[in-house]
Coordinates of C-alpha atoms in Angstrom, one line a residue:
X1 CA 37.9 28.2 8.6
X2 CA 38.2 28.8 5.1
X3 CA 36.0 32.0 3.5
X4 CA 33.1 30.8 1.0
X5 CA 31.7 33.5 -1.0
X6 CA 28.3 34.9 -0.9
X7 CA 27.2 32.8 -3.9
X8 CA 28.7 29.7 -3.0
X9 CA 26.6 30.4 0.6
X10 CA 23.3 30.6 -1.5
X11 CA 23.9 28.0 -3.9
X12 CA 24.8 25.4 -0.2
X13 CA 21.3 26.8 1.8
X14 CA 19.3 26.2 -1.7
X15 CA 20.6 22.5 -2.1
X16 CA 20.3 22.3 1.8
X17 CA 16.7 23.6 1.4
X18 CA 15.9 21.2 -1.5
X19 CA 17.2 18.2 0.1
X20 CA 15.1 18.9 3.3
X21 CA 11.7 19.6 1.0
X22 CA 12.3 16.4 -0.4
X23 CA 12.4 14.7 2.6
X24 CA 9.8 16.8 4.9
X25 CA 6.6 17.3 1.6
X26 CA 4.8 15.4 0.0
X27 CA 5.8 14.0 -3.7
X28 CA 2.7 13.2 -6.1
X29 CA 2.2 9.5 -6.3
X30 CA 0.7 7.7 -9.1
X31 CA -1.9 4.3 -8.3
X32 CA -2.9 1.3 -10.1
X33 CA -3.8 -2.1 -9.4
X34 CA -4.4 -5.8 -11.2
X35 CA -6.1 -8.7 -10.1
X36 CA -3.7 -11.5 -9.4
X37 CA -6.0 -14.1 -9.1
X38 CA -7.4 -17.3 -10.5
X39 CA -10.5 -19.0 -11.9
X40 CA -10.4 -21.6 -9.2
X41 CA -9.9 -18.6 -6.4
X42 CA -12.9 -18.8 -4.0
X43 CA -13.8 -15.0 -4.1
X44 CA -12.4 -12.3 -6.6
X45 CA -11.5 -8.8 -6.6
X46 CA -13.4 -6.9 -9.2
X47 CA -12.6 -2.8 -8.6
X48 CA -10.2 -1.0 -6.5
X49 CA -10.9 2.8 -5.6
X50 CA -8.7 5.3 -4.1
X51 CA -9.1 8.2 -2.3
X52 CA -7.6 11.0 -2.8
X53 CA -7.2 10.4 -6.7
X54 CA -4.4 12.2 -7.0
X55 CA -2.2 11.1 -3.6
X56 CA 1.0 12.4 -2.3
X57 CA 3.1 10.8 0.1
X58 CA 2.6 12.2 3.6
X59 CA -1.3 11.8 3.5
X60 CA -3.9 9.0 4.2
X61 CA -4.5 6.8 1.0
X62 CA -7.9 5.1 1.1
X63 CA -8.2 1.7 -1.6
X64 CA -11.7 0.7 -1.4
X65 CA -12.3 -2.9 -2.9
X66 CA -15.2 -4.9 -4.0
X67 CA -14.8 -8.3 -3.5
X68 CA -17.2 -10.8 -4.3
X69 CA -17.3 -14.4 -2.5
X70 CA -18.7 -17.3 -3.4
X71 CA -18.4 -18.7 -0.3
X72 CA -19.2 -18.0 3.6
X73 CA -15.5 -17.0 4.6
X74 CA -15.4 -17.1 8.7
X75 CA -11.1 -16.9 9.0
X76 CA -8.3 -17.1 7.3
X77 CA -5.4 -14.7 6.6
X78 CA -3.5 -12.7 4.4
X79 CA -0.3 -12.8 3.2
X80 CA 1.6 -9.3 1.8
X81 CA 4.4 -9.4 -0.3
X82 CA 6.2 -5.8 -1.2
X83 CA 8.7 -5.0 -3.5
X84 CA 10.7 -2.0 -4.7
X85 CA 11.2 -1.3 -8.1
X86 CA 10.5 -5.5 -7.9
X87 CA 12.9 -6.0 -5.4
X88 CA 10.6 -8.1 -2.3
X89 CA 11.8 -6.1 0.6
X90 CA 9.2 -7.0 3.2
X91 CA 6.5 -9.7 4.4
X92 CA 3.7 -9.7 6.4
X93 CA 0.7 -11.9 7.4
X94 CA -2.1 -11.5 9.2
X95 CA -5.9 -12.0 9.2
X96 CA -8.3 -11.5 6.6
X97 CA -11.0 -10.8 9.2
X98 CA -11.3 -7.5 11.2
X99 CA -8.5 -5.1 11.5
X100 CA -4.7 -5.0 11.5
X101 CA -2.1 -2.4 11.9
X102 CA 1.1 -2.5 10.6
X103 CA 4.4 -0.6 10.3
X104 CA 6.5 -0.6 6.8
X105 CA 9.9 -1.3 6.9
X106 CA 12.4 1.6 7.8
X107 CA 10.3 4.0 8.3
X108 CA 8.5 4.2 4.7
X109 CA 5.0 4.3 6.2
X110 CA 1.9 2.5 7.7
X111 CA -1.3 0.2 7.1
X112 CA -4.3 0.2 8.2
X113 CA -6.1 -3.4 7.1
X114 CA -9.8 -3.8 7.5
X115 CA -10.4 -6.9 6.5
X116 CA -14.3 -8.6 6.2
X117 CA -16.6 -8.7 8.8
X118 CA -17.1 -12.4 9.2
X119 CA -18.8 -14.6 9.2
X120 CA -19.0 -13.0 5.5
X121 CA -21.7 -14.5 3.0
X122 CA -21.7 -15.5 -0.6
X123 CA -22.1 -12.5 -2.6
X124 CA -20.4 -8.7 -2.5
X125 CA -18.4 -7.0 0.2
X126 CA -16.5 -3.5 0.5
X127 CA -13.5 -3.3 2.2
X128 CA -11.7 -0.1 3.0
X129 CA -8.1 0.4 3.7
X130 CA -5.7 2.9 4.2
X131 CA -2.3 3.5 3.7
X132 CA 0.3 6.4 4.1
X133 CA 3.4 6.5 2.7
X134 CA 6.4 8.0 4.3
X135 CA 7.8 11.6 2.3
X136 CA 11.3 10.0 3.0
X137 CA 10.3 6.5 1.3
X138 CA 12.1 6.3 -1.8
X139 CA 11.5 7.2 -5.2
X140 CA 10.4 4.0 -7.1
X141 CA 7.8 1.9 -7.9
X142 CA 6.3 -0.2 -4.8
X143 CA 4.4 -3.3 -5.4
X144 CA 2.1 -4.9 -2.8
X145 CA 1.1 -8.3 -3.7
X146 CA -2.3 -9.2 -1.3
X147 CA -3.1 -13.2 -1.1
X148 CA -6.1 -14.0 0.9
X149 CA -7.0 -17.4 2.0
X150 CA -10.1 -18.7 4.0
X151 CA -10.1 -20.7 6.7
X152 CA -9.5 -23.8 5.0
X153 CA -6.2 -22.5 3.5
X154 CA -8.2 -22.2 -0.2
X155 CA -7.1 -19.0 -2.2
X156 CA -9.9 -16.3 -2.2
X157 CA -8.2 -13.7 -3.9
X158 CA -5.3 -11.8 -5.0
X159 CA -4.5 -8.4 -5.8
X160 CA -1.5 -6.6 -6.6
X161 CA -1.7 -2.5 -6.2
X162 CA 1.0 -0.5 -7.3
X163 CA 2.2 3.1 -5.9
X164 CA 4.8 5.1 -8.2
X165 CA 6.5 7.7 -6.4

């Protein structure tokens, strides 16, 4: 075996070290969202919350939502859309009532979907979600589209939250 010196040793278990942090703690993520949706939409998204207000990746992110209907909704689904850095790297559907679980793809995390309690009346619900996002998930902005439909296929909603890592 060749002989590395005593600096070189250091300077390899400090970049080993740094590459592992990255991987294994949690990076500060940054959270916004828009409303994606239209005038004709059946419901609308007015606020989204989050919890904790200043995430990392590695812990539980709650998004609370207030959605207003003007409708009873008693089905429909959901369709996600996520992009990195507004690449679409993953779909998913599933339904807008009651709760889903889901995996992210390749590894970058999980979501927790608790969708409306239906039959849902007219007027204003809450819905709270959660999402954690993998410490190895890459660097980059991810964008998660939300489409909701009812059980007639109409558009209820859309919302688009954004998670900068």
């Amino acid at each position: 075996f060749p002989t590395v010196s005593h600096s070189a040793m250091k300077l390899l278990v400090v970049a080993v070290f740094c590459l592992v942090a990255t991987a294994f703690c949690g990076r500060p993520c940054t959270v916004s969202w828009k409303n994606c949706g239209s005038p004709t939409d059946k419901g609308n998204v007015t606020k989204v919350t989050w919890s904790p207000l200043k995430p990392q990746t590695g812990q539980n992110i709650t998004f609370t939502s207030t959605n207003v209907l003007k409708e009873t909704v008693t089905g429909g689904g959901f369709e996600l859309t996520l992009s990195l850095n507004k690449i679409p790297v993953f779909k998913h559907h599933g339904p807008v009532c009651g709760y889903t679980h889901f995996d992210l793809p390749m590894g970058m995390g999980q979501v927790w979907f608790n969708g409306l309690k239906c039959p849902a009346t007219a007027g204003t619900h809450l819905v709270s979600d959660s999402v954690t996002i993998a410490n190895s998930a890459p660097g980059g902005t991810t964008g998660s589209k939300f489409v909701f439909k009812d059980q007639s296929g109409n558009q209820l909603s859309c919302v688009e939250l954004y998670i900068k890592i």
